[in-house]
Coordinates of C-alpha atoms in Angstrom, one line a residue:
X359 CA 24.6 -104.8 -131.0
X360 CA 21.4 -105.4 -129.1
X361 CA 17.7 -105.8 -129.6
X362 CA 15.9 -104.5 -126.6
X363 CA 12.2 -104.9 -126.1
X364 CA 10.9 -102.0 -124.0
X365 CA 9.1 -103.2 -120.9
X366 CA 7.9 -101.1 -117.9
X367 CA 11.4 -101.4 -116.4
X368 CA 13.3 -100.6 -119.6
X369 CA 15.3 -97.3 -119.8
X370 CA 13.2 -96.2 -122.8
X371 CA 9.9 -96.4 -120.8
X372 CA 10.9 -93.9 -118.1
X373 CA 12.4 -90.5 -117.7
X374 CA 16.0 -89.9 -116.5
X375 CA 16.9 -92.0 -113.4
X376 CA 18.4 -89.1 -111.3
X377 CA 18.8 -91.2 -108.1
X378 CA 20.8 -94.0 -109.9
X379 CA 22.9 -91.4 -111.6
X380 CA 23.7 -89.6 -108.3
X381 CA 24.6 -92.9 -106.6
X382 CA 26.9 -93.8 -109.6
X383 CA 28.7 -90.5 -109.2
X384 CA 29.1 -91.1 -105.5
X385 CA 30.5 -94.6 -106.2
X386 CA 33.0 -93.1 -108.6
X387 CA 34.2 -90.6 -106.0
X388 CA 34.2 -92.9 -102.9
X389 CA 34.2 -96.5 -104.0
X390 CA 35.3 -97.5 -100.5
X391 CA 32.0 -96.5 -98.9
X392 CA 30.0 -99.1 -100.9
X393 CA 29.5 -102.6 -99.5
X394 CA 27.5 -105.2 -101.4
X395 CA 25.9 -102.5 -103.5
X396 CA 24.8 -100.4 -100.5
X397 CA 26.2 -97.2 -99.0
X398 CA 27.9 -97.7 -95.7
X399 CA 27.2 -94.4 -93.9
X400 CA 29.8 -95.0 -91.2
X401 CA 32.4 -95.4 -93.9
X402 CA 31.1 -92.3 -95.6
X403 CA 31.4 -90.4 -92.4
X404 CA 34.9 -91.6 -91.9
X405 CA 35.9 -90.4 -95.4
X406 CA 34.3 -87.0 -95.0
X407 CA 35.7 -86.5 -91.5
X408 CA 35.1 -83.0 -90.1
X409 CA 32.8 -82.1 -93.0
X410 CA 30.0 -84.1 -91.3
X411 CA 28.0 -81.9 -89.0
X412 CA 27.1 -82.8 -85.5
X413 CA 23.5 -84.1 -85.7
X414 CA 22.7 -82.7 -82.3
X415 CA 23.7 -79.1 -83.0
X416 CA 23.5 -77.9 -86.6
X417 CA 21.8 -75.2 -88.7
X418 CA 18.9 -76.9 -90.4
X419 CA 15.8 -75.9 -92.4
X420 CA 13.0 -78.5 -92.4
X421 CA 9.3 -78.7 -92.6
X422 CA 6.5 -81.3 -92.6
X423 CA 6.9 -83.4 -95.8
X424 CA 10.4 -82.3 -96.8
X425 CA 11.8 -85.8 -97.1
X426 CA 8.9 -86.9 -99.3
X427 CA 9.4 -83.8 -101.5
X428 CA 13.1 -84.6 -101.9
X429 CA 12.3 -88.2 -102.9
X430 CA 9.7 -87.0 -105.4
X431 CA 12.4 -85.0 -107.3
X432 CA 14.3 -88.3 -107.7
X433 CA 11.4 -90.4 -109.0
X434 CA 11.2 -91.2 -112.7
X435 CA 8.1 -90.4 -114.7
X436 CA 6.3 -93.0 -116.8
X437 CA 4.5 -90.4 -118.8
X438 CA 5.2 -88.9 -122.2
X439 CA 4.5 -85.8 -124.2
X440 CA 2.1 -86.2 -127.1
X441 CA 2.4 -83.8 -130.1
X442 CA -0.5 -81.6 -131.0
X443 CA 0.3 -80.1 -134.4
X444 CA -3.3 -78.7 -134.8
X445 CA -2.7 -76.3 -131.8
X446 CA 0.8 -75.3 -133.0
X447 CA 2.2 -72.6 -135.2
X448 CA 4.9 -73.4 -137.8
X449 CA 5.1 -77.0 -136.5
X450 CA 7.8 -78.1 -139.0
X451 CA 10.3 -75.2 -138.5
X452 CA 9.9 -73.7 -135.0
X453 CA 12.4 -74.1 -132.2
X454 CA 10.0 -73.1 -129.5
X455 CA 7.9 -75.4 -127.3
X456 CA 4.6 -75.0 -125.4
X457 CA 3.9 -77.9 -123.1
X458 CA 0.6 -78.5 -121.4
X459 CA 0.8 -80.5 -118.2
X460 CA 1.8 -80.7 -114.6
X461 CA 5.2 -79.1 -114.5
X462 CA 6.5 -81.6 -111.9
X463 CA 6.0 -84.5 -114.4
X464 CA 7.1 -82.4 -117.4
X465 CA 10.3 -81.3 -115.7
X466 CA 11.1 -85.0 -115.1
X467 CA 10.5 -85.8 -118.7
X468 CA 12.8 -83.0 -119.9
X469 CA 15.7 -84.2 -117.8
X470 CA 17.3 -86.3 -120.6
X471 CA 16.7 -83.9 -123.5
X472 CA 17.6 -80.6 -121.8
X473 CA 20.0 -81.5 -119.0
X474 CA 22.6 -78.7 -118.7
X475 CA 21.2 -76.9 -121.8
X476 CA 19.0 -74.0 -120.4
X477 CA 20.6 -70.6 -120.0
X478 CA 17.8 -68.9 -118.1
X479 CA 14.7 -69.9 -116.1
X480 CA 12.1 -67.3 -115.2
X481 CA 9.1 -68.4 -113.1
X482 CA 6.2 -66.6 -111.4
X483 CA 4.9 -69.4 -109.2
X484 CA 1.6 -69.3 -107.4
X485 CA 1.9 -67.1 -104.3
X486 CA 0.8 -68.6 -101.0
X487 CA -2.4 -66.5 -100.5
X488 CA -4.4 -69.0 -98.5
X489 CA -6.8 -69.4 -101.4
X490 CA -7.3 -72.3 -103.8
X491 CA -4.0 -74.1 -104.5
X492 CA -4.2 -76.1 -107.7
X493 CA -0.7 -77.6 -107.5
X494 CA -1.4 -80.3 -105.0
X495 CA 0.9 -83.2 -105.7
X496 CA -0.1 -86.8 -105.3
X497 CA 3.2 -88.5 -104.7
X498 CA 1.7 -91.9 -105.4
X499 CA 0.6 -91.1 -108.9
X500 CA 1.1 -87.6 -110.2
X501 CA -0.2 -88.5 -113.7
X502 CA -3.5 -89.6 -112.3
X503 CA -3.6 -86.5 -110.1
X504 CA -2.9 -84.3 -113.2
X505 CA -5.8 -85.9 -115.0
X506 CA -8.1 -85.3 -112.0
X507 CA -7.0 -81.6 -111.7
X508 CA -7.7 -80.9 -115.4
X509 CA -11.0 -82.8 -115.3
X510 CA -9.9 -85.6 -117.7
X511 CA -11.0 -88.5 -115.5
X512 CA -13.0 -87.0 -112.6
X513 CA -16.7 -86.8 -113.3
X514 CA -17.1 -84.5 -110.3
X515 CA -15.0 -81.8 -111.9
X516 CA -11.7 -80.2 -111.0
X517 CA -10.5 -80.7 -107.4
X518 CA -8.6 -77.8 -105.9
X519 CA -6.9 -77.9 -102.5
X520 CA -7.6 -75.0 -100.2
X521 CA -4.4 -74.1 -98.5
X522 CA -5.8 -71.7 -95.9
X523 CA -3.5 -69.8 -93.5
X524 CA -5.2 -71.6 -90.6
X525 CA -4.1 -75.0 -91.9
X526 CA -1.4 -76.7 -89.9
X527 CA 0.8 -77.1 -93.0
X528 CA 0.2 -73.7 -94.6
X529 CA 3.9 -73.0 -95.4
X530 CA 4.8 -76.7 -95.7
X531 CA 2.3 -77.3 -98.5
X532 CA 3.8 -74.5 -100.5
X533 CA 7.4 -75.6 -99.9
X534 CA 6.5 -79.2 -100.8
X535 CA 5.2 -77.9 -104.1
X536 CA 8.2 -75.8 -104.9
X537 CA 11.1 -78.0 -103.7
X538 CA 11.0 -80.8 -106.2
X539 CA 10.3 -78.4 -109.1
X540 CA 13.3 -76.2 -108.2
X541 CA 15.5 -79.3 -107.7
X542 CA 14.6 -80.6 -111.2
X543 CA 14.9 -77.1 -112.7
X544 CA 18.5 -76.8 -111.5
X545 CA 19.5 -79.9 -113.4
X546 CA 18.4 -78.2 -116.7
X547 CA 20.5 -75.1 -116.2
X548 CA 23.8 -74.7 -118.0
X549 CA 26.8 -74.2 -115.7
X550 CA 26.6 -70.5 -116.4
X551 CA 22.8 -70.4 -116.2
X552 CA 20.6 -68.3 -113.9
X553 CA 17.1 -68.5 -112.5
X554 CA 14.8 -65.6 -111.6
X555 CA 11.9 -66.3 -109.3
X556 CA 9.1 -63.7 -108.7
X557 CA 7.7 -63.9 -105.2
X558 CA 5.9 -61.7 -102.6
X559 CA 6.8 -60.9 -99.0
X560 CA 4.8 -63.9 -97.7
X561 CA 7.2 -66.7 -98.8
X562 CA 10.4 -64.9 -99.9
X563 CA 12.2 -66.0 -96.7
X564 CA 11.3 -69.6 -97.2
X565 CA 12.0 -69.4 -100.9
X566 CA 15.5 -68.1 -100.3
X567 CA 16.2 -70.9 -97.8
X568 CA 15.2 -73.7 -100.1
X569 CA 17.1 -72.1 -102.9
X570 CA 20.2 -71.8 -100.7
X571 CA 19.8 -75.6 -100.1
X572 CA 19.2 -76.5 -103.8
X573 CA 21.6 -74.0 -105.6
X574 CA 24.0 -73.4 -102.7
X575 CA 24.4 -70.2 -100.6
X576 CA 27.4 -69.2 -102.7
X577 CA 25.3 -69.1 -105.8
X578 CA 22.9 -66.5 -104.5
X579 CA 23.1 -63.5 -106.8
X580 CA 20.5 -61.0 -105.7
X581 CA 17.1 -60.3 -104.1
X582 CA 15.8 -57.8 -106.6
X583 CA 13.1 -55.4 -105.5
X584 CA 10.7 -54.6 -108.3
X585 CA 8.5 -51.5 -108.2
X586 CA 5.4 -53.2 -109.4
X587 CA 3.1 -50.2 -108.9
X588 CA 3.4 -46.6 -107.7
X589 CA -0.1 -45.7 -106.4
X590 CA -1.0 -46.6 -102.8
X591 CA -4.1 -48.5 -102.1
X592 CA -6.2 -47.4 -99.1
X593 CA -7.7 -50.9 -98.9
X594 CA -4.7 -52.1 -96.8
X595 CA -5.0 -51.9 -93.1
X596 CA -1.3 -51.5 -92.5
X597 CA 1.2 -50.8 -95.4
X598 CA 0.3 -50.6 -99.1
X599 CA 2.6 -52.9 -101.1
X600 CA 4.3 -51.3 -104.0
X601 CA 7.1 -53.8 -104.6
X602 CA 7.7 -57.5 -105.1
X603 CA 10.8 -59.6 -104.9
X604 CA 12.7 -61.4 -107.7
X605 CA 15.1 -63.9 -106.2
X606 CA 18.1 -64.7 -108.5
X607 CA 20.5 -67.6 -108.3
X608 CA 23.2 -68.9 -110.6
X609 CA 23.9 -72.6 -111.3
X610 CA 27.6 -72.4 -110.4
X611 CA 30.6 -70.1 -110.1
X612 CA 31.3 -70.6 -113.8
X613 CA 29.1 -67.5 -114.1
X614 CA 31.6 -65.1 -112.4
X615 CA 30.4 -61.8 -113.8
X616 CA 27.0 -60.4 -114.6
X617 CA 26.4 -57.3 -116.7
X618 CA 23.4 -55.8 -118.4
X619 CA 23.5 -53.8 -121.7
X620 CA 24.0 -50.1 -121.6
X621 CA 21.0 -47.9 -122.2
X622 CA 20.4 -44.3 -123.3
X623 CA 19.9 -43.1 -119.8
X624 CA 23.2 -44.4 -118.6
X625 CA 25.0 -43.0 -121.7
X626 CA 23.4 -39.6 -121.3
X627 CA 25.7 -38.9 -118.3
X628 CA 28.7 -38.9 -120.7
X629 CA 29.8 -35.5 -122.0
X630 CA 32.9 -33.9 -123.5
X631 CA 33.5 -30.5 -121.8
X632 CA 37.2 -30.4 -122.8
X633 CA 36.7 -31.6 -126.4
X634 CA 38.8 -34.7 -125.8
X635 CA 39.4 -36.4 -129.1
X636 CA 38.6 -39.8 -127.6
X637 CA 35.0 -38.7 -127.3
X638 CA 32.4 -38.4 -124.5
X639 CA 33.4 -39.3 -121.0
X640 CA 32.3 -39.3 -117.4
X641 CA 34.5 -39.0 -114.3
X642 CA 35.0 -40.9 -111.0
X643 CA 36.7 -39.9 -107.8
X644 CA 40.4 -40.4 -107.4
X645 CA 40.2 -40.5 -103.6
X646 CA 40.4 -43.9 -102.0
X647 CA 37.9 -44.7 -99.2
X648 CA 40.9 -46.2 -97.3
X649 CA 43.0 -44.0 -95.1
X650 CA 46.7 -43.3 -95.5
X651 CA 47.5 -45.5 -92.6
X652 CA 45.6 -48.4 -94.2
X653 CA 47.2 -47.9 -97.6
X654 CA 50.6 -46.2 -97.2
X655 CA 51.7 -47.4 -100.6
X656 CA 48.9 -45.3 -102.2
X657 CA 49.9 -42.1 -100.3
X658 CA 51.9 -39.6 -102.3
X659 CA 51.8 -36.0 -103.6
X660 CA 50.1 -35.0 -106.9
X661 CA 50.6 -31.9 -109.0
X662 CA 47.8 -29.9 -110.6
X663 CA 49.3 -29.2 -114.0
X664 CA 47.1 -26.1 -114.5
X665 CA 48.0 -24.3 -111.3
X666 CA 51.4 -25.9 -110.4
X667 CA 50.1 -26.6 -106.9
X668 CA 51.3 -29.8 -105.1
X669 CA 48.3 -31.7 -103.8
X670 CA 48.0 -34.3 -101.0
X671 CA 44.9 -35.6 -99.2
X672 CA 44.9 -34.9 -95.5
X673 CA 43.5 -38.3 -94.4
X674 CA 42.9 -40.6 -97.3
X675 CA 45.0 -42.5 -99.8
X676 CA 44.6 -42.4 -103.6
X677 CA 43.0 -45.2 -105.6
X678 CA 46.1 -46.0 -107.7
X679 CA 49.8 -46.5 -107.3
X680 CA 52.1 -43.6 -108.3
X681 CA 53.2 -45.4 -111.4
X682 CA 49.6 -45.7 -112.6
X683 CA 49.0 -42.0 -111.6
X684 CA 52.0 -41.0 -113.8
X685 CA 50.5 -43.0 -116.7
X686 CA 47.1 -41.2 -116.2
X687 CA 48.9 -37.9 -116.4
X688 CA 50.7 -38.9 -119.6
X689 CA 47.4 -40.1 -121.2
X690 CA 45.5 -36.9 -120.1
X691 CA 43.0 -38.9 -118.0
X692 CA 42.9 -36.6 -115.0
X693 CA 40.2 -33.9 -114.9
X694 CA 40.7 -30.9 -112.5
X695 CA 37.5 -29.1 -113.3
X696 CA 36.4 -26.6 -115.9
X697 CA 38.8 -23.9 -114.7
X698 CA 41.4 -26.4 -113.3
X699 CA 40.6 -25.4 -109.7
X700 CA 39.2 -28.7 -108.3
X701 CA 40.7 -29.6 -105.0
X702 CA 41.3 -33.2 -106.1
X703 CA 41.4 -34.7 -109.6
X704 CA 38.8 -37.1 -111.1
X705 CA 39.6 -39.9 -113.5
X706 CA 38.1 -39.9 -117.0
X707 CA 36.1 -43.0 -118.1
X708 CA 35.4 -42.9 -121.9
X709 CA 32.1 -44.3 -123.3
X710 CA 34.1 -45.9 -126.1
X711 CA 35.8 -48.1 -123.6
X712 CA 32.6 -49.2 -121.8
X713 CA 32.0 -52.3 -124.0
X714 CA 31.3 -54.8 -121.1
X715 CA 27.9 -53.4 -120.2
X716 CA 26.9 -52.2 -116.8
X717 CA 26.7 -53.8 -113.4
X718 CA 23.0 -54.4 -112.7
X719 CA 21.4 -53.1 -109.6
X720 CA 19.0 -54.9 -107.3
X721 CA 16.2 -52.3 -107.6
X722 CA 14.2 -52.4 -110.8
X723 CA 12.0 -49.3 -111.0
X724 CA 8.8 -49.1 -112.9
X725 CA 10.3 -47.1 -115.8
X726 CA 12.8 -49.9 -116.6
X727 CA 10.7 -53.0 -115.7
X728 CA 7.1 -51.9 -116.1
X729 CA 4.2 -52.3 -113.7
X730 CA 1.3 -54.8 -113.3
X731 CA -1.2 -52.1 -114.4
X732 CA 0.7 -51.6 -117.6
X733 CA 1.1 -55.3 -118.2
X734 CA -2.7 -55.8 -117.7
X735 CA -3.5 -53.0 -120.2
X736 CA -1.1 -54.5 -122.8
X737 CA -2.6 -57.9 -122.5
X738 CA -6.2 -56.7 -122.5
X739 CA -5.6 -54.8 -125.7
X740 CA -3.8 -57.7 -127.3
X741 CA -6.6 -60.2 -126.4
X742 CA -9.5 -57.8 -126.8
X743 CA -10.8 -58.7 -123.3
X744 CA -9.7 -58.6 -119.7
X745 CA -8.6 -62.2 -119.6
X746 CA -5.9 -62.7 -116.9
X747 CA -5.3 -61.2 -113.5
X748 CA -1.9 -59.7 -112.6
X749 CA 0.3 -60.6 -115.6
X750 CA 4.0 -59.8 -115.4
X751 CA 5.2 -57.0 -117.7
X752 CA 7.1 -57.8 -120.8
X753 CA 9.8 -55.2 -119.8
X754 CA 10.4 -57.2 -116.6
X755 CA 11.2 -60.4 -118.3
X756 CA 13.2 -58.6 -121.1
X757 CA 15.4 -57.1 -118.4
X758 CA 16.1 -60.5 -116.9
X759 CA 16.8 -61.9 -120.4
X760 CA 19.4 -59.1 -121.0
X761 CA 21.1 -59.7 -117.7
X762 CA 21.3 -63.4 -118.3
X763 CA 23.1 -62.7 -121.6
X764 CA 21.2 -65.4 -123.5
X765 CA 21.3 -64.3 -127.1
X766 CA 20.9 -67.8 -128.7
X767 CA 20.0 -69.9 -125.7
X768 CA 17.0 -71.8 -124.4
X769 CA 14.7 -70.0 -121.9
X770 CA 12.2 -71.9 -119.7
X771 CA 9.2 -70.8 -117.8
X772 CA 7.4 -73.7 -116.1
X773 CA 4.7 -71.5 -114.5
X774 CA 3.9 -69.9 -117.8
X775 CA 0.5 -68.4 -117.0
X776 CA -0.4 -65.9 -119.7
X777 CA 2.9 -66.6 -121.5
X778 CA 4.6 -63.3 -120.8
X779 CA 8.0 -65.0 -121.0
X780 CA 7.3 -66.2 -124.6
X781 CA 6.1 -62.8 -125.6
X782 CA 9.1 -61.1 -124.1
X783 CA 11.5 -63.6 -125.8
X784 CA 10.0 -63.0 -129.2
X785 CA 10.0 -59.2 -128.7
X786 CA 13.6 -59.0 -127.6
X787 CA 14.6 -61.3 -130.5
X788 CA 12.9 -58.8 -132.9
X789 CA 14.7 -55.9 -131.3
X790 CA 18.3 -57.2 -131.2
X791 CA 18.3 -60.0 -133.7
X792 CA 18.7 -62.7 -131.1
X793 CA 17.9 -66.4 -131.6
X794 CA 16.5 -67.2 -128.1
X795 CA 14.2 -70.2 -127.9
X796 CA 11.5 -70.7 -125.3
X797 CA 9.9 -73.6 -123.5
X798 CA 6.7 -72.8 -121.8
X799 CA 5.1 -75.2 -119.4
X800 CA 1.6 -74.7 -118.0
X801 CA -1.0 -76.8 -116.2
X802 CA -4.3 -76.5 -118.3
X803 CA -6.1 -75.3 -115.2
X804 CA -9.8 -74.6 -116.1
X805 CA -10.8 -70.9 -116.0
X806 CA -13.6 -70.0 -113.6
X807 CA -17.0 -70.6 -115.2
X808 CA -18.2 -67.0 -114.9
X809 CA -15.0 -65.4 -115.8
X810 CA -14.5 -63.1 -118.8
X811 CA -12.0 -65.6 -120.1
X812 CA -14.6 -68.4 -120.1
X813 CA -17.1 -66.1 -121.7
X814 CA -14.5 -65.3 -124.4
X815 CA -14.2 -69.1 -125.2
X816 CA -11.0 -69.8 -123.2
X817 CA -11.7 -72.9 -121.2
X818 CA -8.3 -73.2 -119.5
X819 CA -5.1 -71.1 -119.0
X820 CA -3.2 -73.0 -121.7
X821 CA -5.7 -71.7 -124.3
X822 CA -5.0 -68.2 -123.1
X823 CA -1.3 -68.6 -123.3
X824 CA -1.2 -70.2 -126.8
X825 CA -3.5 -67.5 -128.2
X826 CA -1.4 -64.8 -126.7
X827 CA 1.7 -66.2 -128.3
X828 CA -0.1 -66.3 -131.7
X829 CA -1.3 -62.8 -131.4
X830 CA 1.9 -61.4 -130.0
X831 CA 3.9 -63.1 -132.8
X832 CA 1.7 -61.6 -135.5
X833 CA 1.8 -58.1 -133.9
X834 CA 5.6 -58.1 -133.6
X835 CA 6.0 -59.0 -137.2
X836 CA 3.4 -56.3 -138.3
X837 CA 5.2 -53.7 -136.3
X838 CA 8.7 -54.8 -137.5
X839 CA 8.1 -55.7 -141.2
X840 CA 11.8 -55.3 -142.0
X841 CA 14.2 -57.7 -140.4
X842 CA 11.7 -60.1 -138.9
X843 CA 11.4 -62.5 -141.8
X844 CA 13.5 -65.1 -140.0
X845 CA 12.0 -64.3 -136.6
X846 CA 10.7 -67.5 -135.0
X847 CA 7.2 -66.7 -133.6
X848 CA 6.0 -70.3 -133.9
X849 CA 5.7 -73.0 -131.2
X850 CA 5.2 -76.8 -131.0
X851 CA 2.4 -77.9 -128.6
X852 CA 3.1 -81.0 -126.6
X853 CA 0.7 -82.4 -124.0
X854 CA 1.4 -84.6 -121.0
X855 CA -0.1 -88.0 -121.0
X856 CA 0.6 -91.6 -119.9
X857 CA 3.1 -93.6 -121.9
X858 CA 2.1 -94.8 -125.3
X859 CA 3.3 -98.3 -124.3
X860 CA 0.9 -100.7 -122.5
X861 CA 2.0 -102.2 -119.2
X862 CA 0.8 -105.5 -118.0
X863 CA -2.2 -104.7 -115.8
X864 CA -4.5 -107.7 -116.0
X865 CA -8.2 -107.6 -115.2
X866 CA -8.5 -110.9 -113.2
X867 CA -12.2 -111.0 -114.0
X868 CA -11.4 -111.0 -117.7
X869 CA -8.0 -112.7 -118.2
X870 CA -8.7 -113.6 -121.8
X871 CA -9.5 -110.0 -122.6
X872 CA -6.3 -108.8 -120.8
X873 CA -4.2 -111.2 -122.8
X874 CA -5.7 -110.1 -126.1
X875 CA -5.1 -106.5 -125.1
X876 CA -1.5 -107.3 -124.4
X877 CA -0.8 -108.7 -127.8
X878 CA 0.0 -105.2 -129.0
X879 CA 2.1 -103.3 -126.5
X880 CA 1.2 -100.0 -128.1
X881 CA -2.0 -98.3 -126.9
X882 CA -4.8 -98.4 -129.5
X883 CA -5.4 -94.6 -129.5
X884 CA -1.8 -93.7 -130.1
X885 CA -0.2 -92.8 -133.4
X886 CA 3.3 -93.3 -134.9
X887 CA 4.0 -89.6 -134.3
X888 CA 3.1 -90.0 -130.6
X889 CA 5.6 -92.9 -130.4
X890 CA 8.2 -90.8 -132.2
X891 CA 8.1 -88.1 -129.5
X892 CA 8.2 -90.6 -126.7
X893 CA 11.4 -92.1 -128.3
X894 CA 12.9 -88.6 -128.6
X895 CA 12.2 -88.0 -124.9
X896 CA 13.6 -91.2 -123.6
X897 CA 16.6 -91.0 -125.9
X898 CA 17.3 -87.5 -124.7
X899 CA 17.0 -85.8 -128.1
X900 CA 15.9 -82.2 -128.7
X901 CA 12.1 -82.1 -129.0
X902 CA 12.4 -79.5 -131.8
X903 CA 14.4 -81.8 -134.1
X904 CA 12.9 -82.0 -137.6
X905 CA 10.8 -85.1 -138.2
X906 CA 10.4 -86.1 -141.8
X907 CA 7.8 -88.7 -142.8
X908 CA 9.4 -90.9 -145.6
X909 CA 7.4 -93.3 -147.9
X910 CA 9.3 -96.5 -148.3
X911 CA 7.5 -98.9 -150.6
X912 CA 4.2 -97.7 -149.2
X913 CA 5.4 -97.9 -145.6
X914 CA 6.0 -95.0 -143.2
X915 CA 9.4 -94.2 -141.9
X916 CA 10.1 -91.3 -139.6
X917 CA 13.5 -89.7 -140.1
X918 CA 14.4 -87.7 -137.0
X919 CA 17.2 -85.1 -137.1
X920 CA 18.3 -85.9 -140.7
X921 CA 19.2 -89.5 -140.1
X922 CA 20.0 -89.4 -136.3
X923 CA 17.0 -91.6 -135.5
X924 CA 15.0 -93.8 -137.8
X925 CA 11.6 -94.9 -136.5
X926 CA 9.5 -97.6 -138.2
X927 CA 6.3 -98.4 -136.4
X928 CA 4.8 -100.5 -139.3
X929 CA 3.3 -104.0 -139.0
X930 CA 4.3 -106.8 -141.3
X931 CA 7.9 -105.7 -141.7
X932 CA 9.5 -108.3 -144.1
X933 CA 12.9 -108.8 -145.6
X934 CA 12.2 -106.5 -148.5
X935 CA 11.3 -103.6 -146.3
X936 CA 14.3 -104.3 -144.0
X937 CA 16.6 -104.0 -147.0
X938 CA 15.0 -100.7 -148.0
X939 CA 15.4 -99.4 -144.5
X940 CA 19.1 -100.5 -144.4
X941 CA 19.7 -98.8 -147.8
X942 CA 18.0 -95.6 -146.5
X943 CA 20.1 -95.6 -143.3
X944 CA 23.3 -96.1 -145.3
X945 CA 22.5 -93.1 -147.6
X946 CA 21.1 -90.7 -145.0
X947 CA 23.0 -91.1 -141.8
X948 CA 26.6 -90.1 -141.1
X949 CA 29.6 -92.2 -140.1
X950 CA 31.2 -90.9 -137.0
X951 CA 34.7 -91.8 -138.1
X952 CA 34.9 -93.1 -141.7
X953 CA 38.6 -94.1 -141.3
X954 CA 38.1 -96.2 -138.3
X955 CA 38.6 -100.0 -138.6
X956 CA 35.0 -100.6 -137.8
X957 CA 33.3 -97.2 -138.5
X958 CA 30.2 -96.5 -136.3
X959 CA 27.2 -94.9 -137.9
X960 CA 25.6 -91.9 -136.1
X961 CA 22.2 -93.4 -136.3
X962 CA 19.7 -95.3 -134.1
X963 CA 16.9 -97.4 -135.4
X964 CA 13.6 -98.3 -133.6
X965 CA 11.0 -100.8 -134.6
X966 CA 7.6 -101.9 -133.2
X967 CA 8.4 -105.2 -131.3
X968 CA 5.4 -106.9 -132.9
X969 CA 6.0 -105.5 -136.4
X970 CA 8.2 -108.2 -137.8
X971 CA 6.6 -111.0 -139.8
X972 CA 8.9 -113.6 -138.3
X973 CA 11.7 -113.9 -135.8
X974 CA 14.1 -114.7 -138.6
X975 CA 13.3 -111.3 -140.3
X976 CA 14.1 -109.6 -137.0
X977 CA 17.4 -111.4 -136.6
X978 CA 18.4 -110.6 -140.2
X979 CA 17.5 -106.9 -139.6
X980 CA 20.0 -106.8 -136.7
X981 CA 22.8 -108.3 -138.8
X982 CA 22.1 -106.0 -141.8
X983 CA 22.2 -102.9 -139.7
X984 CA 25.3 -104.1 -137.9
X985 CA 27.0 -104.6 -141.3
X986 CA 26.6 -100.9 -142.3
X987 CA 27.8 -99.7 -138.8
X988 CA 24.5 -99.1 -137.0
X989 CA 25.2 -100.3 -133.5
X990 CA 21.9 -99.5 -131.8
X991 CA 18.7 -101.2 -132.9
X992 CA 15.8 -101.3 -130.5
X993 CA 12.1 -102.4 -130.5
X994 CA 9.2 -101.1 -128.6

């Protein structure tokens, strides 16, 4: 039992401490390399032996700022996500999230709640074009940098960094932006999860190299070529670009096989020319690419049952052992042609047996994955105005979703843009009955002042994305009135901000005022629901858990996840209210093991630190909650 006041250094005031967690894992694996709490690198080198590379001669990929970018991925965030029900759709029931904020800070904040829980990530990051580059990280204070970028604190307006191709760190700036975000993204993926990253020719090589480092070369899946357009542009001075890359990596070897669902085009190749009762089939060659010398155990004579001729291949072996061949004969799986005069047999493959899907290919043509022109037209029609340049097609993201086999999983896009990924997720759920959930993350980057988007009333990209999801959800339900009653087309909006908890930051010219301000450690402009979501984040709970506001004797109690977390941010908490809270916890939270000698209740309770009328009431509250099996009571 403990009562912990949250301070700036308390675990509940920061995001997941990835660095400490990694050091703890290393200490569990190699305790002998730690001396007085520090890592002895000479001892570590001795333990790893030949697996340590020669520092003088080794394959290495580095750039200006890499070490700083690596450290940034390990820093904790002191921010929070504040709920915005007024911008949301179906706030109380939806399982989808739309998060406004710098994705670097947001990814840090999501580490506790969504670690190892995401099946697929699709991102379309800003391409390195030498133009304005809004994702310029300030490694000293990214929250302050975020507020400046979005015009929240800078009277001069939004500051963009121009990453021109003549700059000395042209590629380095882009890599420094991508590296920590991909590092944090990997932590969120399930062990069988995958990430798809759209990119152009300019940075595909560097992207693959940092992904090899972050995900591991063995986890590279494919460099997919997407036919994004099919008409050449004579504006180019060299080659017209008709394709883009989509780099795909898996989290680990747990994902050993990847298939995509069969489609009508693939099934159309199946016929039944011999009226086989097993249904339509296609055929594959029986001849092995290996020679007889290479596979002597697969070299034998066959008999054509229709002509009686004995058949042998002059140079190559067969694909199967003789025992398997005899079984194929018995099961009538060999096809010798319409008149039985084929030189060699082919093996029948029945459609009814093809239940594992198809092996995907690394070329996605425009018919299967759409084009940028089509995507623009669809978005323009949906929004009634040309509002976003070069959106990705819905078909493209749907194809990735199908390959990832994520029927009821979480999908993240942390460069959400026009929210194509959210649209595609809802559309595919409507088509196949899936229960996929999305998390969109987007910087509220202001739209250009003279743009069509600004003229239409969209002041930033987030406003475009949220409105697209609203309209797309309505359209999907209108077009599919039957079977979409339970379709989740809602989303909770959360916005990045500084912590709700005040830190001691005195104004030495007004010490008395600073002391008065510090009497309440909760910021004055923050609400109980703001605090509830910060507690969810720092405890690592799902941000879509239902939150019920309960009236207890005229006081507010927030019940999160049906008794999993009880949050009381009231002032003047006395013994009567404590007793009511204890009774509510006893009736509405579950015991983990009712038959245990001292059963532990599956419930956490959080109070405002200054909320108790006396210290005696606080002490009594701890004892009463301990009596009913609540072992974690904290105050903020």
